[in-house]
mmCIF file of C-alpha atoms in Angstrom:
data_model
loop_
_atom_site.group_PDB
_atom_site.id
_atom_site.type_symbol
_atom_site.label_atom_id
_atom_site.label_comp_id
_atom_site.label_asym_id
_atom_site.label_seq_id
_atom_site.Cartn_x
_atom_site.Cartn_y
_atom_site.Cartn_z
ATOM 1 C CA UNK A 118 0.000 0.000 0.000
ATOM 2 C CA UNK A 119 1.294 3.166 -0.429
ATOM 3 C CA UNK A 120 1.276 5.945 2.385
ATOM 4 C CA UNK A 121 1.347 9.660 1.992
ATOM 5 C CA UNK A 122 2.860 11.377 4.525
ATOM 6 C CA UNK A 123 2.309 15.246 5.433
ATOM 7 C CA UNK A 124 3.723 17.919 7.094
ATOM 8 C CA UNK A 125 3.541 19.723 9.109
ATOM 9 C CA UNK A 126 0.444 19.264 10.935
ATOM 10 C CA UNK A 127 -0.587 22.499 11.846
ATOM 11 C CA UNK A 128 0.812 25.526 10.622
ATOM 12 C CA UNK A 129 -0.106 28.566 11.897
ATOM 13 C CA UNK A 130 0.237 31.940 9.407
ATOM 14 C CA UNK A 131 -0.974 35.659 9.294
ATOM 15 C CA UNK A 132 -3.116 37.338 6.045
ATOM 16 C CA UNK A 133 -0.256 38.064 3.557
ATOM 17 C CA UNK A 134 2.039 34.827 4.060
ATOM 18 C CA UNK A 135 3.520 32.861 1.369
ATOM 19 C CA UNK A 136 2.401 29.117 3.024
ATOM 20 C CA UNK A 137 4.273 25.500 1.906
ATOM 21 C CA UNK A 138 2.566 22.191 2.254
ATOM 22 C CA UNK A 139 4.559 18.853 1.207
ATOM 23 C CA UNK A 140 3.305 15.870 0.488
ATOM 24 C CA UNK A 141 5.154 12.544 0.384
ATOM 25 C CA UNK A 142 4.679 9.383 -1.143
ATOM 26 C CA UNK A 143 5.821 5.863 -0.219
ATOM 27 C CA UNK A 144 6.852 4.854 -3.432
ATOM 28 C CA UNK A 145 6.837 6.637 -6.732
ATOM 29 C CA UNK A 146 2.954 7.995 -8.014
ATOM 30 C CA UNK A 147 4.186 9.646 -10.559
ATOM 31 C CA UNK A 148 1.873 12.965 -10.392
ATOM 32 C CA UNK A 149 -0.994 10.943 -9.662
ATOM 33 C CA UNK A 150 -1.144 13.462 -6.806
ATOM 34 C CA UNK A 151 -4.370 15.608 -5.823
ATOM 35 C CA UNK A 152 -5.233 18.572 -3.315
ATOM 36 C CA UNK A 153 -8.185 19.473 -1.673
ATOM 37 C CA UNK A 154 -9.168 21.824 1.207
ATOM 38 C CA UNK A 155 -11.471 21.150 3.973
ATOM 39 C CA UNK A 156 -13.592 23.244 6.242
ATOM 40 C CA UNK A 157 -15.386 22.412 9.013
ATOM 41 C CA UNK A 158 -18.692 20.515 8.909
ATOM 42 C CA UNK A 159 -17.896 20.767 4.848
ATOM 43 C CA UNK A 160 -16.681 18.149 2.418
ATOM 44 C CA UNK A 161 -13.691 18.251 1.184
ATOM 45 C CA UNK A 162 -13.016 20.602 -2.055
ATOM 46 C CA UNK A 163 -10.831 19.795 -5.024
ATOM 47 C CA UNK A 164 -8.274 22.292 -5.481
ATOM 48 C CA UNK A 165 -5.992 20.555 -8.082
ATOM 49 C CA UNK A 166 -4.838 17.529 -10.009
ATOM 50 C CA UNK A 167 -2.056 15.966 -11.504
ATOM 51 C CA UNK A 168 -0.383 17.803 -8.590
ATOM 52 C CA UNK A 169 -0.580 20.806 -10.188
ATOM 53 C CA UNK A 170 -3.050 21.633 -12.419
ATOM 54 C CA UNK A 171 -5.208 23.660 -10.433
ATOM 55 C CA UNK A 172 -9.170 23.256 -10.798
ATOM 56 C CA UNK A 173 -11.879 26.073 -12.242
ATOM 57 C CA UNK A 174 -12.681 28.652 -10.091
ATOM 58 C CA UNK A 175 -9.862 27.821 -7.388
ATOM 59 C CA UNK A 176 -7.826 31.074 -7.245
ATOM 60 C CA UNK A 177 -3.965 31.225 -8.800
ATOM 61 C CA UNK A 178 -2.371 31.730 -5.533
ATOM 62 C CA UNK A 179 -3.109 28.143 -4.988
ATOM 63 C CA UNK A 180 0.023 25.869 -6.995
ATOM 64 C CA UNK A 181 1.063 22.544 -6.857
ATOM 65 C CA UNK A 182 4.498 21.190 -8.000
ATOM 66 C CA UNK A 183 6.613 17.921 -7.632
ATOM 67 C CA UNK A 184 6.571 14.258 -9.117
ATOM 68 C CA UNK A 185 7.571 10.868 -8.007
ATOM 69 C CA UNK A 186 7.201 10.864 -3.891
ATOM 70 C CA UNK A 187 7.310 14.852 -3.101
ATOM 71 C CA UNK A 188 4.605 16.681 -4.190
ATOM 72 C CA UNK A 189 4.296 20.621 -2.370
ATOM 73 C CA UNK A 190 1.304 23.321 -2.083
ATOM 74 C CA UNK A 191 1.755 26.599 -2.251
ATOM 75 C CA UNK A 192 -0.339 29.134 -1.182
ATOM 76 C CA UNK A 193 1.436 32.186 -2.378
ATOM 77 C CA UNK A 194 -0.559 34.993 -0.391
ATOM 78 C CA UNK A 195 -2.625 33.666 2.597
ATOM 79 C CA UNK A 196 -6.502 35.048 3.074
ATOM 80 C CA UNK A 197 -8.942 34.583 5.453
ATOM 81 C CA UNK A 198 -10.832 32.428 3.705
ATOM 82 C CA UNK A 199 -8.094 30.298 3.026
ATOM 83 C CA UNK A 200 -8.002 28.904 6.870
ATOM 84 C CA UNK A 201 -8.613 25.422 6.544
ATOM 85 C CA UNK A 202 -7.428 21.785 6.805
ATOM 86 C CA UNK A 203 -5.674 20.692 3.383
ATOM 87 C CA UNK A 204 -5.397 16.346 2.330
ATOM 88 C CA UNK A 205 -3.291 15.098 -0.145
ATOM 89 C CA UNK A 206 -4.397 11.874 -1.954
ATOM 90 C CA UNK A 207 -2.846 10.048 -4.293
ATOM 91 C CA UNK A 208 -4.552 8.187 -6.940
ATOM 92 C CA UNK A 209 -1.841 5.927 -8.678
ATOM 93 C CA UNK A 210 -3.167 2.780 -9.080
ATOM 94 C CA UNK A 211 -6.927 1.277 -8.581
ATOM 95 C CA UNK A 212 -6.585 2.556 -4.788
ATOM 96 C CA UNK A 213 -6.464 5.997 -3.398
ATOM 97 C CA UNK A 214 -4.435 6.911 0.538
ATOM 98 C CA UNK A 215 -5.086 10.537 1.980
ATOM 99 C CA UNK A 216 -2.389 12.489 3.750
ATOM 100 C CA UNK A 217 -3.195 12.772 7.511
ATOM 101 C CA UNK A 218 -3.856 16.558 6.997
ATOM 102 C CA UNK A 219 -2.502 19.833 7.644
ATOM 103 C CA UNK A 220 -4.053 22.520 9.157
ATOM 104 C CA UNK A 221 -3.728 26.158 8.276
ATOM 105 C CA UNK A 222 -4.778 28.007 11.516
ATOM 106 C CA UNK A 223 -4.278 31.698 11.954
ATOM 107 C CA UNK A 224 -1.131 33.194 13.955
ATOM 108 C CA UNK B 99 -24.724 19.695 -12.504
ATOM 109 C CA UNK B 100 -23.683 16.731 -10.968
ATOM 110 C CA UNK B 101 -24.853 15.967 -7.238
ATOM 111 C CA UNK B 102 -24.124 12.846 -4.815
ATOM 112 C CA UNK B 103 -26.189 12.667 -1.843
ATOM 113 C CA UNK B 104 -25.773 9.911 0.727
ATOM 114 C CA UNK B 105 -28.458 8.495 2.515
ATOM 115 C CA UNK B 106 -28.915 5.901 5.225
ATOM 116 C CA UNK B 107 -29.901 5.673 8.896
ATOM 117 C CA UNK B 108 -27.476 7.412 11.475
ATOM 118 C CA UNK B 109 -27.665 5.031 13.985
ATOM 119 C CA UNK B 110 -26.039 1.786 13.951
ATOM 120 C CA UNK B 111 -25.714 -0.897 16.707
ATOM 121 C CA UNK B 112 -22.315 -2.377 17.452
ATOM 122 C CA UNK B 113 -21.833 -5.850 15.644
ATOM 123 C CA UNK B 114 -24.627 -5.367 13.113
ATOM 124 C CA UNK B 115 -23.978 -3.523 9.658
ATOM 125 C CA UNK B 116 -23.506 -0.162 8.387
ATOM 126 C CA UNK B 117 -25.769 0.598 5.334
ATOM 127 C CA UNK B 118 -25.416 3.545 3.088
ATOM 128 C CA UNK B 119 -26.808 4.703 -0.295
ATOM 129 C CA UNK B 120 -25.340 7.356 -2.689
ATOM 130 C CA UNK B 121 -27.585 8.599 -5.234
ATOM 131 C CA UNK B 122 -26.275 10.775 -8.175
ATOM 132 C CA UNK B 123 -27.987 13.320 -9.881
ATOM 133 C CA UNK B 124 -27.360 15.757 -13.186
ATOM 134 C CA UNK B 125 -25.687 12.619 -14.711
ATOM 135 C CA UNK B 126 -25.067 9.438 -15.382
ATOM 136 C CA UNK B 127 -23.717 6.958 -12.832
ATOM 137 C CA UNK B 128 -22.563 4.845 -16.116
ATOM 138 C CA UNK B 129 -19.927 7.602 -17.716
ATOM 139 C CA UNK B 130 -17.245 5.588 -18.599
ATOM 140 C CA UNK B 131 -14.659 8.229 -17.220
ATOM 141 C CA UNK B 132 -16.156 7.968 -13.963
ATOM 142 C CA UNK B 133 -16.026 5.897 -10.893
ATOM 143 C CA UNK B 134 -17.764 6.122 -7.666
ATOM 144 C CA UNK B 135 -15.939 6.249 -3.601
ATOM 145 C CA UNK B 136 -16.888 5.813 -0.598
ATOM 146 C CA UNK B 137 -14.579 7.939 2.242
ATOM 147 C CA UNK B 138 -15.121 8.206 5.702
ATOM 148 C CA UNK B 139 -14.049 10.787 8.362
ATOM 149 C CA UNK B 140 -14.115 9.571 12.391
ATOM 150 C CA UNK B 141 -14.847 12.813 14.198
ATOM 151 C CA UNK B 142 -11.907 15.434 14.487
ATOM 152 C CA UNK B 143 -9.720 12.552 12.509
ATOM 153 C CA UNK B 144 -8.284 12.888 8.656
ATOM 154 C CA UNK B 145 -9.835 11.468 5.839
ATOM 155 C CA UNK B 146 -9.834 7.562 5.086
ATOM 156 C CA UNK B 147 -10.877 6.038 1.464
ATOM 157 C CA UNK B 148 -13.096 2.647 2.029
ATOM 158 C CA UNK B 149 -13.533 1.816 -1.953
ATOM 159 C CA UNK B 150 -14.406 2.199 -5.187
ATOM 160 C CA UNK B 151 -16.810 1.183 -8.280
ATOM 161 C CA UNK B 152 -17.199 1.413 -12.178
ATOM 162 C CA UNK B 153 -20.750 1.104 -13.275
ATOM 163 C CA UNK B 154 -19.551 -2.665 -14.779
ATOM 164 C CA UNK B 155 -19.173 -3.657 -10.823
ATOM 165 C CA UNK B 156 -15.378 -2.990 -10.700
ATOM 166 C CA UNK B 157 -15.084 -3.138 -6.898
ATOM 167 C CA UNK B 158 -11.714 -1.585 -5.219
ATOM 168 C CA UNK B 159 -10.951 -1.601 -1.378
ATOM 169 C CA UNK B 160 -8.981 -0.346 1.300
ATOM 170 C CA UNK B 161 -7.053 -3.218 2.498
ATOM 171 C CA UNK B 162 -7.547 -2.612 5.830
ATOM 172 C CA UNK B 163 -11.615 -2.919 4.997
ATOM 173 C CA UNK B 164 -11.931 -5.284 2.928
ATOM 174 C CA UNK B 165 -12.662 -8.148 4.477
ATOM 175 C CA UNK B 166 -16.223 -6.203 6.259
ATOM 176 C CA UNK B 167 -16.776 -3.609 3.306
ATOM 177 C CA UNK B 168 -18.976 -4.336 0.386
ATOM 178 C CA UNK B 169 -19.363 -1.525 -2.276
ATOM 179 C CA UNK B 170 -22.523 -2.123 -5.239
ATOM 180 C CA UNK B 171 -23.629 -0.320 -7.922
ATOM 181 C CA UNK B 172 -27.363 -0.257 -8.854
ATOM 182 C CA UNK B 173 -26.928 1.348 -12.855
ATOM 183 C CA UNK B 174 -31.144 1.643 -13.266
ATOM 184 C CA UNK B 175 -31.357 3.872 -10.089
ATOM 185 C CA UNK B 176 -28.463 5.817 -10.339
ATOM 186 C CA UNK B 177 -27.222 4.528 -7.353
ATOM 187 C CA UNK B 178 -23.831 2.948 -5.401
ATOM 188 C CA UNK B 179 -24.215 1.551 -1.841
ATOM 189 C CA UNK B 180 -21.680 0.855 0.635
ATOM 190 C CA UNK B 181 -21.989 -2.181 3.346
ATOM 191 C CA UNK B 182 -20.053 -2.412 6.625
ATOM 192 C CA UNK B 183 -20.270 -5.143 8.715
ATOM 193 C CA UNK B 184 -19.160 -5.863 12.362
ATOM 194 C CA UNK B 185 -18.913 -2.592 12.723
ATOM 195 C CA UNK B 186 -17.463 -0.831 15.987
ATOM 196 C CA UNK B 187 -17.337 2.326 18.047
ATOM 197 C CA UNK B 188 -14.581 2.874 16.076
ATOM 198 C CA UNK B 189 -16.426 2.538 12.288
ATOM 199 C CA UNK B 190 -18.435 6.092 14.118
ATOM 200 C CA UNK B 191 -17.547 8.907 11.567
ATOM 201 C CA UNK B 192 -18.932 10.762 8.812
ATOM 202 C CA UNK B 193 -19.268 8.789 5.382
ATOM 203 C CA UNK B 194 -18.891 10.680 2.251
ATOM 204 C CA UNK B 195 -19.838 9.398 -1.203
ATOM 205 C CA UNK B 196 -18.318 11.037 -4.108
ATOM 206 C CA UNK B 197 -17.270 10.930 -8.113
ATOM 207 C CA UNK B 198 -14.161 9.541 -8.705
ATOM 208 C CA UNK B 199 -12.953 11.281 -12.031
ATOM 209 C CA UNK B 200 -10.485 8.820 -14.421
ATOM 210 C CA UNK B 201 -7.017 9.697 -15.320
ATOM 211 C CA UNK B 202 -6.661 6.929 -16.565
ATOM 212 C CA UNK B 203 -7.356 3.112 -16.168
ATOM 213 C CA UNK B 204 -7.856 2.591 -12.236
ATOM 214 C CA UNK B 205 -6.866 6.254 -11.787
ATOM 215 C CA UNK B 206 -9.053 9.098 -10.297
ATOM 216 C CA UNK B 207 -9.291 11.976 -7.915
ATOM 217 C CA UNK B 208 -12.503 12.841 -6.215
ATOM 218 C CA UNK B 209 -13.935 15.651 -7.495
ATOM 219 C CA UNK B 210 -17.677 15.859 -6.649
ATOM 220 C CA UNK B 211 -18.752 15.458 -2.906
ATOM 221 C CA UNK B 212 -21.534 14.555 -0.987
ATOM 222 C CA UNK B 213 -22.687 16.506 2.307
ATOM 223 C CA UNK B 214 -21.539 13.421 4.152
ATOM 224 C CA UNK B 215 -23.557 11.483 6.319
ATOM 225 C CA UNK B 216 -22.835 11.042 9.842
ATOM 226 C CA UNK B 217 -23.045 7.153 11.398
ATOM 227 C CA UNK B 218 -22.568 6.730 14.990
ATOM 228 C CA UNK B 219 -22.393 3.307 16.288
ATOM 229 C CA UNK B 220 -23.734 2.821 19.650
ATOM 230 C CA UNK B 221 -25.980 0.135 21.666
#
């Protein structure tokens, strides 16, 4: 099985700050890798793909780079509404593992 | 535009089994770029995938589910159901249902959601 592996767990930022996720993989999933964000009492939202091509409507300060195990999301300008919990999943091979989360709480 | 919605009862008794429906609406649950996940979510805890199914009956599982989870897919309603049995305190979480969109073969990222439905299992 293969395990992703985030970090950190909580991250705590102000309004403004450029904010880095990674995401690692077990074994190589090519960029079978995919992002969403999470808010509470809300399911999960997509926020991008192929680890990084980023889904309609999600805004450009959201990117995604990195192939084989490390994958990384950046959010390039931090906003309020951007104070969430954000999974990784990858999607390699007829199975799909989620990263245990990282939370983006506010300094 | 495409909806999931689970439905099922909330309430489950340890030892019996966990019974959830997903019905999909504003499309068809036979695309052929499409499959169809179950994920659950124990409170305050990350996100765990239970399986997966193509309208053929393609069934894919968590490992560490497999032997109690049972994933069908009813093409004529536009439904997928997920079983659990034996289920424990610890099964208690919310269950999502949700479209698993193909990258390719056995390949796919979750891209529409249910609500989630929450299952507590309790005596």
């Amino acid at each position: 099985d293969i395990e992703m592996t985030q970090s950190p767990s909580t991250l705590s930022a102000s309004v403004g700050d450029r904010v880095t996720i990674t995401c690692r993989a077990s074994q190589s999933i090519r960029t079978r890798l995919a992002w969403y964000q999470q808010k509470p009492g809300k399911a999960p939202k997509l926020l991008m793909h192929l680890a990084s091509t980023l889904e309609s409507g999600v805004p450009s300060r959201f990117s995604g780079s990195g192939s084989g195990t490390e994958f990384t999301l950046t959010i390039s300008s931090l906003q309020p509404d951007d104070f969430a919990t954000y999974y990784c999943q990858q999607y390699n091979s007829y199975s799909a593992t989620f990263g245990q989360g990282t939370k983006v709480e506010i300094k | 535009q495409l909806q999931v919605q689970e439905s099922g009862p909330g309430l489950v008794k340890p030892s019996e089994t966990l019974s959830l429906t997903c019905t999909v609406s504003g499309g068809s649950i036979t695309t052929s770029t499409s499959y169809w996940g179950w994920i659950r979510q124990p409170p305050g805890k990350g996100l765990e995938w239970i399986g997966s199914i193509y309208y053929t009956g393609s069934k894919y599982y968590n490992p560490s589910l497999r032997s109690r989870a049972t994933i069908s897919v009813d093409t004529s309603k536009n439904q997928f159901s997920l079983k659990l049995s034996s289920v424990t305190a610890a099964d208690t979480a919310v269950y999502f249902c949700a479209r698993g969109q193909m990258s390719e073969i056995g390949s796919y990222y979750f891209d529409y959601w249910g609500q989630g439905a929450l299952v507590t299992v309790s005596s």
